[in-house]
Tab-separated table of N, CA and C in Angstrom:
chain	number	residue	atom	x	y	z
A	1	MET	N	129.074	105.762	85.278
A	1	MET	CA	128.696	106.750	86.291
A	1	MET	C	129.253	106.298	87.644
A	2	SER	N	129.874	107.190	88.349
A	2	SER	CA	130.437	106.842	89.650
A	2	SER	C	129.392	107.024	90.749
A	3	PHE	N	129.669	106.399	91.889
A	3	PHE	CA	128.711	106.515	92.990
A	3	PHE	C	128.601	107.951	93.476
A	4	MET	N	129.613	108.781	93.186
A	4	MET	CA	129.553	110.188	93.599
A	4	MET	C	128.391	110.895	92.911
A	5	GLU	N	127.954	110.367	91.768
A	5	GLU	CA	126.872	110.993	91.012
A	5	GLU	C	125.491	110.536	91.489
A	6	TYR	N	125.468	109.579	92.408
A	6	TYR	CA	124.214	109.170	93.039
A	6	TYR	C	124.197	109.773	94.430
A	7	PRO	N	123.147	110.528	94.793
A	7	PRO	CA	123.128	111.169	96.118
A	7	PRO	C	123.383	110.172	97.242
A	8	ALA	N	124.371	110.479	98.064
A	8	ALA	CA	124.791	109.566	99.130
A	8	ALA	C	123.723	109.378	100.199
A	9	GLU	N	122.840	110.378	100.374
A	9	GLU	CA	121.821	110.275	101.417
A	9	GLU	C	120.623	109.427	100.977
A	10	TYR	N	120.572	109.024	99.724
A	10	TYR	CA	119.497	108.171	99.224
A	10	TYR	C	119.876	106.709	99.421
A	11	ARG	N	118.859	105.834	99.361
A	11	ARG	CA	119.065	104.390	99.318
A	11	ARG	C	118.499	103.912	97.977
A	12	TYR	N	118.965	102.762	97.501
A	12	TYR	CA	118.664	102.318	96.141
A	12	TYR	C	118.230	100.857	96.108
A	13	THR	N	117.487	100.509	95.032
A	13	THR	CA	117.075	99.121	94.830
A	13	THR	C	117.801	98.552	93.614
A	14	ARG	N	117.798	97.236	93.504
A	14	ARG	CA	118.377	96.574	92.331
A	14	ARG	C	117.465	96.725	91.112
A	15	GLU	N	116.260	97.222	91.324
A	15	GLU	CA	115.344	97.500	90.207
A	15	GLU	C	115.475	98.952	89.746
A	16	HIS	N	116.439	99.680	90.317
A	16	HIS	CA	116.815	101.033	89.894
A	16	HIS	C	115.861	102.138	90.360
A	17	GLU	N	115.301	101.966	91.569
A	17	GLU	CA	114.573	103.048	92.219
A	17	GLU	C	115.436	103.619	93.334
A	18	TRP	N	115.155	104.862	93.705
A	18	TRP	CA	115.822	105.470	94.867
A	18	TRP	C	114.765	105.919	95.858
A	19	VAL	N	115.187	106.055	97.101
A	19	VAL	CA	114.307	106.566	98.149
A	19	VAL	C	115.116	107.514	99.031
A	20	GLN	N	114.517	108.640	99.345
A	20	GLN	CA	115.118	109.605	100.272
A	20	GLN	C	114.166	109.734	101.455
A	21	ILE	N	114.699	109.528	102.649
A	21	ILE	CA	113.883	109.591	103.856
A	21	ILE	C	114.104	110.926	104.549
A	22	THR	N	112.999	111.615	104.841
A	22	THR	CA	113.025	112.846	105.622
A	22	THR	C	111.993	112.684	106.720
A	23	GLY	N	112.460	112.425	107.946
A	23	GLY	CA	111.527	112.149	109.036
A	23	GLY	C	110.796	110.852	108.754
A	24	SER	N	109.464	110.907	108.688
A	24	SER	CA	108.683	109.701	108.400
A	24	SER	C	108.184	109.690	106.957
A	25	THR	N	108.709	110.618	106.127
A	25	THR	CA	108.302	110.699	104.732
A	25	THR	C	109.399	110.161	103.821
A	26	ALA	N	108.988	109.351	102.869
A	26	ALA	CA	109.909	108.809	101.876
A	26	ALA	C	109.542	109.369	100.506
A	27	THR	N	110.530	109.917	99.800
A	27	THR	CA	110.349	110.354	98.422
A	27	THR	C	110.996	109.296	97.543
A	28	VAL	N	110.277	108.884	96.481
A	28	VAL	CA	110.723	107.785	95.631
A	28	VAL	C	110.817	108.258	94.183
A	29	GLY	N	111.840	107.765	93.487
A	29	GLY	CA	111.996	108.041	92.062
A	29	GLY	C	112.787	106.927	91.406
A	30	ILE	N	113.067	107.088	90.105
A	30	ILE	CA	113.943	106.139	89.435
A	30	ILE	C	115.314	106.779	89.284
A	31	THR	N	116.333	105.958	89.171
A	31	THR	CA	117.704	106.454	89.151
A	31	THR	C	118.105	107.010	87.789
A	32	HIS	N	119.216	107.726	87.806
A	32	HIS	CA	119.792	108.241	86.568
A	32	HIS	C	120.047	107.085	85.592
A	33	HIS	N	120.569	105.985	86.101
A	33	HIS	CA	120.845	104.820	85.251
A	33	HIS	C	119.558	104.318	84.590
A	34	ALA	N	118.480	104.235	85.357
A	34	ALA	CA	117.207	103.741	84.820
A	34	ALA	C	116.692	104.635	83.703
A	35	GLN	N	116.689	105.958	83.933
A	35	GLN	CA	116.182	106.850	82.892
A	35	GLN	C	117.081	106.819	81.668
A	36	ASP	N	118.388	106.641	81.882
A	36	ASP	CA	119.344	106.576	80.782
A	36	ASP	C	119.072	105.342	79.923
A	37	GLN	N	118.777	104.220	80.570
A	37	GLN	CA	118.475	102.982	79.853
A	37	GLN	C	117.138	103.068	79.120
A	38	LEU	N	116.178	103.762	79.713
A	38	LEU	CA	114.855	103.890	79.109
A	38	LEU	C	114.854	104.794	77.881
A	39	GLY	N	115.644	105.845	77.920
A	39	GLY	CA	115.577	106.847	76.866
A	39	GLY	C	114.513	107.878	77.206
A	40	ASP	N	114.038	108.588	76.216
A	40	ASP	CA	113.096	109.690	76.449
A	40	ASP	C	111.781	109.193	77.040
A	41	VAL	N	111.478	109.642	78.260
A	41	VAL	CA	110.238	109.263	78.936
A	41	VAL	C	109.088	110.078	78.355
A	42	VAL	N	108.002	109.381	77.967
A	42	VAL	CA	106.864	110.050	77.340
A	42	VAL	C	105.577	109.954	78.158
A	43	PHE	N	105.549	109.057	79.145
A	43	PHE	CA	104.334	108.898	79.951
A	43	PHE	C	104.695	108.230	81.272
A	44	VAL	N	103.995	108.632	82.337
A	44	VAL	CA	104.205	108.035	83.655
A	44	VAL	C	102.850	107.660	84.243
A	45	GLU	N	102.760	106.444	84.762
A	45	GLU	CA	101.554	105.989	85.452
A	45	GLU	C	101.887	105.893	86.935
A	46	LEU	N	101.158	106.664	87.753
A	46	LEU	CA	101.424	106.713	89.185
A	46	LEU	C	100.182	106.311	89.973
A	47	PRO	N	100.364	105.834	91.204
A	47	PRO	CA	99.219	105.437	92.026
A	47	PRO	C	98.454	106.664	92.540
A	48	THR	N	97.298	106.427	93.098
A	48	THR	CA	96.527	107.511	93.692
A	48	THR	C	96.945	107.703	95.144
A	49	ILE	N	96.697	108.897	95.668
A	49	ILE	CA	96.994	109.191	97.073
A	49	ILE	C	96.177	108.234	97.943
A	50	GLY	N	96.813	107.700	98.967
A	50	GLY	CA	96.161	106.752	99.863
A	50	GLY	C	96.473	105.297	99.547
A	51	THR	N	97.069	105.047	98.373
A	51	THR	CA	97.427	103.682	97.997
A	51	THR	C	98.504	103.148	98.941
A	52	ARG	N	98.339	101.903	99.401
A	52	ARG	CA	99.344	101.254	100.256
A	52	ARG	C	100.331	100.531	99.350
A	53	LEU	N	101.598	100.897	99.444
A	53	LEU	CA	102.643	100.239	98.671
A	53	LEU	C	103.358	99.211	99.539
A	54	GLN	N	103.702	98.093	98.943
A	54	GLN	CA	104.466	97.046	99.616
A	54	GLN	C	105.876	97.043	99.041
A	55	ALA	N	106.869	96.961	99.905
A	55	ALA	CA	108.258	96.922	99.451
A	55	ALA	C	108.434	95.815	98.421
A	56	GLY	N	109.019	96.181	97.274
A	56	GLY	CA	109.258	95.223	96.210
A	56	GLY	C	108.098	95.043	95.256
A	57	GLY	N	106.935	95.605	95.602
A	57	GLY	CA	105.765	95.464	94.741
A	57	GLY	C	105.678	96.584	93.716
A	58	PRO	N	105.084	96.308	92.546
A	58	PRO	CA	104.938	97.345	91.529
A	58	PRO	C	103.907	98.386	91.955
A	59	PHE	N	104.153	99.658	91.591
A	59	PHE	CA	103.179	100.693	91.928
A	59	PHE	C	102.899	101.640	90.778
A	60	GLY	N	103.505	101.429	89.650
A	60	GLY	CA	103.278	102.295	88.502
A	60	GLY	C	104.168	101.856	87.360
A	61	ALA	N	104.222	102.739	86.337
A	61	ALA	CA	105.037	102.416	85.175
A	61	ALA	C	105.572	103.698	84.552
A	62	VAL	N	106.708	103.545	83.898
A	62	VAL	CA	107.309	104.631	83.130
A	62	VAL	C	107.388	104.136	81.688
A	63	GLU	N	106.833	104.938	80.776
A	63	GLU	CA	106.856	104.576	79.368
A	63	GLU	C	107.812	105.511	78.642
A	64	SER	N	108.690	104.912	77.850
A	64	SER	CA	109.627	105.700	77.055
A	64	SER	C	109.430	105.348	75.590
A	65	VAL	N	110.216	105.986	74.742
A	65	VAL	CA	110.146	105.663	73.324
A	65	VAL	C	110.631	104.238	73.065
A	66	LYS	N	111.389	103.664	73.999
A	66	LYS	CA	111.938	102.317	73.841
A	66	LYS	C	111.068	101.223	74.460
A	67	ALA	N	110.482	101.497	75.642
A	67	ALA	CA	109.831	100.421	76.394
A	67	ALA	C	108.927	100.980	77.483
A	68	VAL	N	108.137	100.082	78.072
A	68	VAL	CA	107.371	100.395	79.276
A	68	VAL	C	107.990	99.582	80.403
A	69	SER	N	108.315	100.242	81.516
A	69	SER	CA	108.933	99.565	82.648
A	69	SER	C	108.118	99.788	83.904
A	70	ASP	N	107.904	98.701	84.652
A	70	ASP	CA	107.235	98.826	85.943
A	70	ASP	C	108.154	99.538	86.925
A	71	ILE	N	107.542	100.221	87.877
A	71	ILE	CA	108.267	100.873	88.968
A	71	ILE	C	107.913	100.105	90.236
A	72	TYR	N	108.934	99.808	91.059
A	72	TYR	CA	108.734	99.019	92.264
A	72	TYR	C	109.003	99.859	93.505
A	73	ALA	N	108.218	99.630	94.543
A	73	ALA	CA	108.361	100.374	95.796
A	73	ALA	C	109.608	99.911	96.542
A	74	PRO	N	110.513	100.839	96.877
A	74	PRO	CA	111.692	100.455	97.649
A	74	PRO	C	111.344	100.069	99.084
A	75	ILE	N	110.300	100.698	99.621
A	75	ILE	CA	109.846	100.413	100.986
A	75	ILE	C	108.321	100.455	101.014
A	76	SER	N	107.759	99.941	102.091
A	76	SER	CA	106.302	99.941	102.259
A	76	SER	C	105.828	101.266	102.846
A	77	GLY	N	104.606	101.650	102.485
A	77	GLY	CA	104.015	102.855	103.053
A	77	GLY	C	102.796	103.298	102.274
A	78	ASP	N	102.133	104.331	102.791
A	78	ASP	CA	100.938	104.883	102.157
A	78	ASP	C	101.302	106.135	101.368
A	79	VAL	N	100.858	106.194	100.106
A	79	VAL	CA	101.142	107.333	99.241
A	79	VAL	C	100.445	108.579	99.782
A	80	THR	N	101.231	109.638	100.008
A	80	THR	CA	100.686	110.904	100.510
A	80	THR	C	100.716	111.993	99.445
A	81	GLU	N	101.522	111.800	98.406
A	81	GLU	CA	101.652	112.812	97.360
A	81	GLU	C	102.180	112.141	96.097
A	82	VAL	N	101.695	112.594	94.952
A	82	VAL	CA	102.246	112.152	93.671
A	82	VAL	C	102.725	113.386	92.914
A	83	ASN	N	103.744	113.206	92.096
A	83	ASN	CA	104.307	114.324	91.346
A	83	ASN	C	103.466	114.552	90.094
A	84	ASP	N	102.356	115.293	90.258
A	84	ASP	CA	101.429	115.551	89.162
A	84	ASP	C	102.068	116.294	87.993
A	85	SER	N	103.161	117.012	88.246
A	85	SER	CA	103.801	117.761	87.164
A	85	SER	C	104.332	116.820	86.079
A	86	LEU	N	104.536	115.543	86.418
A	86	LEU	CA	105.047	114.587	85.435
A	86	LEU	C	104.013	114.215	84.384
A	87	ILE	N	102.733	114.452	84.682
A	87	ILE	CA	101.679	114.141	83.710
A	87	ILE	C	101.870	114.990	82.455
A	88	ASP	N	102.126	116.278	82.651
A	88	ASP	CA	102.331	117.190	81.516
A	88	ASP	C	103.790	117.297	81.095
A	89	ALA	N	104.708	116.909	81.974
A	89	ALA	CA	106.135	117.040	81.677
A	89	ALA	C	106.914	115.808	82.138
A	90	PRO	N	106.631	114.627	81.532
A	90	PRO	CA	107.326	113.410	81.948
A	90	PRO	C	108.833	113.475	81.704
A	91	GLU	N	109.263	114.387	80.843
A	91	GLU	CA	110.695	114.529	80.555
A	91	GLU	C	111.501	114.979	81.770
A	92	LYS	N	110.823	115.465	82.829
A	92	LYS	CA	111.534	115.824	84.066
A	92	LYS	C	112.285	114.623	84.631
A	93	ILE	N	111.777	113.422	84.361
A	93	ILE	CA	112.449	112.214	84.829
A	93	ILE	C	113.814	112.087	84.161
A	94	ASN	N	113.893	112.423	82.870
A	94	ASN	CA	115.178	112.387	82.165
A	94	ASN	C	116.083	113.530	82.595
A	95	GLU	N	115.488	114.704	82.772
A	95	GLU	CA	116.277	115.908	83.054
A	95	GLU	C	116.828	115.942	84.473
A	96	ASP	N	116.065	115.446	85.439
A	96	ASP	CA	116.473	115.541	86.841
A	96	ASP	C	115.902	114.358	87.633
A	97	PRO	N	116.368	113.131	87.342
A	97	PRO	CA	115.758	111.943	87.961
A	97	PRO	C	115.881	111.897	89.480
A	98	HIS	N	116.913	112.521	90.042
A	98	HIS	CA	117.109	112.486	91.492
A	98	HIS	C	116.576	113.738	92.182
A	99	GLY	N	115.840	114.567	91.448
A	99	GLY	CA	115.306	115.803	92.016
A	99	GLY	C	113.882	116.042	91.562
A	100	GLU	N	113.696	116.966	90.593
A	100	GLU	CA	112.362	117.332	90.106
A	100	GLU	C	111.599	116.164	89.491
A	101	GLY	N	112.310	115.101	89.128
A	101	GLY	CA	111.673	113.944	88.515
A	101	GLY	C	111.199	112.891	89.501
A	102	TRP	N	111.103	113.259	90.793
A	102	TRP	CA	110.598	112.295	91.791
A	102	TRP	C	109.195	111.841	91.400
A	103	LEU	N	108.780	110.670	91.892
A	103	LEU	CA	107.500	110.086	91.496
A	103	LEU	C	106.423	110.204	92.562
A	104	VAL	N	106.690	109.671	93.752
A	104	VAL	CA	105.703	109.678	94.833
A	104	VAL	C	106.372	109.953	96.168
A	105	ARG	N	105.550	110.416	97.121
A	105	ARG	CA	105.974	110.515	98.514
A	105	ARG	C	105.034	109.628	99.316
A	106	LEU	N	105.604	108.978	100.317
A	106	LEU	CA	104.775	108.114	101.149
A	106	LEU	C	105.222	108.177	102.594
A	107	THR	N	104.312	107.777	103.470
A	107	THR	CA	104.621	107.665	104.891
A	107	THR	C	105.287	106.323	105.112
A	108	VAL	N	106.455	106.331	105.722
A	108	VAL	CA	107.213	105.098	105.950
A	108	VAL	C	106.439	104.190	106.899
A	109	ALA	N	106.179	102.954	106.463
A	109	ALA	CA	105.450	102.000	107.287
A	109	ALA	C	106.392	101.207	108.190
A	110	ASP	N	107.602	100.896	107.703
A	110	ASP	CA	108.522	100.046	108.459
A	110	ASP	C	109.962	100.472	108.176
A	111	SER	N	110.547	101.229	109.077
A	111	SER	CA	111.918	101.714	108.870
A	111	SER	C	112.946	100.581	108.886
A	112	ASN	N	112.553	99.399	109.327
A	112	ASN	CA	113.458	98.244	109.299
A	112	ASN	C	113.752	97.770	107.881
A	113	GLU	N	112.967	98.245	106.901
A	113	GLU	CA	113.223	97.875	105.506
A	113	GLU	C	114.406	98.646	104.919
A	114	LEU	N	114.728	99.802	105.476
A	114	LEU	CA	115.780	100.655	104.917
A	114	LEU	C	117.153	99.989	104.850
A	115	PRO	N	117.607	99.303	105.897
A	115	PRO	CA	118.935	98.680	105.812
A	115	PRO	C	119.045	97.607	104.724
A	116	LEU	N	117.921	97.146	104.207
A	116	LEU	CA	117.933	96.128	103.157
A	116	LEU	C	118.259	96.731	101.794
A	117	LEU	N	118.196	98.053	101.686
A	117	LEU	CA	118.457	98.745	100.425
A	117	LEU	C	119.943	99.037	100.269
A	118	LEU	N	120.344	99.359	99.050
A	118	LEU	CA	121.740	99.623	98.735
A	118	LEU	C	122.131	101.066	99.036
A	119	SER	N	123.377	101.252	99.462
A	119	SER	CA	123.934	102.603	99.588
A	119	SER	C	124.274	103.096	98.180
A	120	ALA	N	124.609	104.372	98.036
A	120	ALA	CA	124.995	104.924	96.735
A	120	ALA	C	126.191	104.162	96.170
A	121	GLU	N	127.155	103.879	97.004
A	121	GLU	CA	128.351	103.168	96.548
A	121	GLU	C	128.012	101.738	96.108
A	122	GLN	N	127.193	101.048	96.906
A	122	GLN	CA	126.781	99.685	96.544
A	122	GLN	C	125.985	99.678	95.239
A	123	TYR	N	125.106	100.681	95.085
A	123	TYR	CA	124.295	100.758	93.869
A	123	TYR	C	125.182	101.004	92.649
A	124	ALA	N	126.120	101.929	92.753
A	124	ALA	CA	127.025	102.220	91.632
A	124	ALA	C	127.822	100.970	91.252
A	125	GLU	N	128.270	100.202	92.251
A	125	GLU	CA	128.996	98.956	91.975
A	125	GLU	C	128.080	97.941	91.288
A	126	TYR	N	126.826	97.866	91.722
A	126	TYR	CA	125.846	96.967	91.127
A	126	TYR	C	125.615	97.337	89.654
A	127	VAL	N	125.424	98.623	89.377
A	127	VAL	CA	125.204	99.103	88.010
A	127	VAL	C	126.432	98.797	87.147
A	128	ALA	N	127.618	99.045	87.674
A	128	ALA	CA	128.853	98.794	86.930
A	128	ALA	C	128.973	97.308	86.575
A	129	ALA	N	128.677	96.446	87.539
A	129	ALA	CA	128.760	94.998	87.310
A	129	ALA	C	127.707	94.551	86.292
A	130	GLU	N	126.513	95.132	86.384
A	130	GLU	CA	125.422	94.800	85.462
A	130	GLU	C	125.763	95.269	84.051
A	131	THR	N	126.363	96.444	83.938
A	131	THR	CA	126.713	97.027	82.656
A	131	THR	C	127.875	96.285	82.008
A	132	ASP	N	128.860	95.914	82.820
A	132	ASP	CA	130.056	95.232	82.315
A	132	ASP	C	129.762	93.762	81.988
A	133	GLY	N	128.851	93.188	82.759
A	133	GLY	CA	128.602	91.756	82.616
A	133	GLY	C	127.706	91.473	81.485
């Protein structure tokens, strides 16, 4: 997958999460690569509204037919919304991981954490190196 297939306006983690910032709100999900590696997603565990997430800390899990994987917060903040539609339709993560398959929205606690994340191009290079190596 080329970096063109990862939205350029998003930032990415080495644990395969993405974050899109709109004003002071961050939307978080897992990447196309992550869902591809997991296979068919059958269950998602998400935090409750009001939960404080710490950058790099686990905040939920995605269960697939292959494995259960923790989800890590790309940045710190307080959860303001969870994608409840994933409870009944976890397959949205497979179908549209960078759109309808988003996981949580949070209020950005520290915008200084953003430059520490990968650009789309850096993330694609990281995935390519991980896949090839």
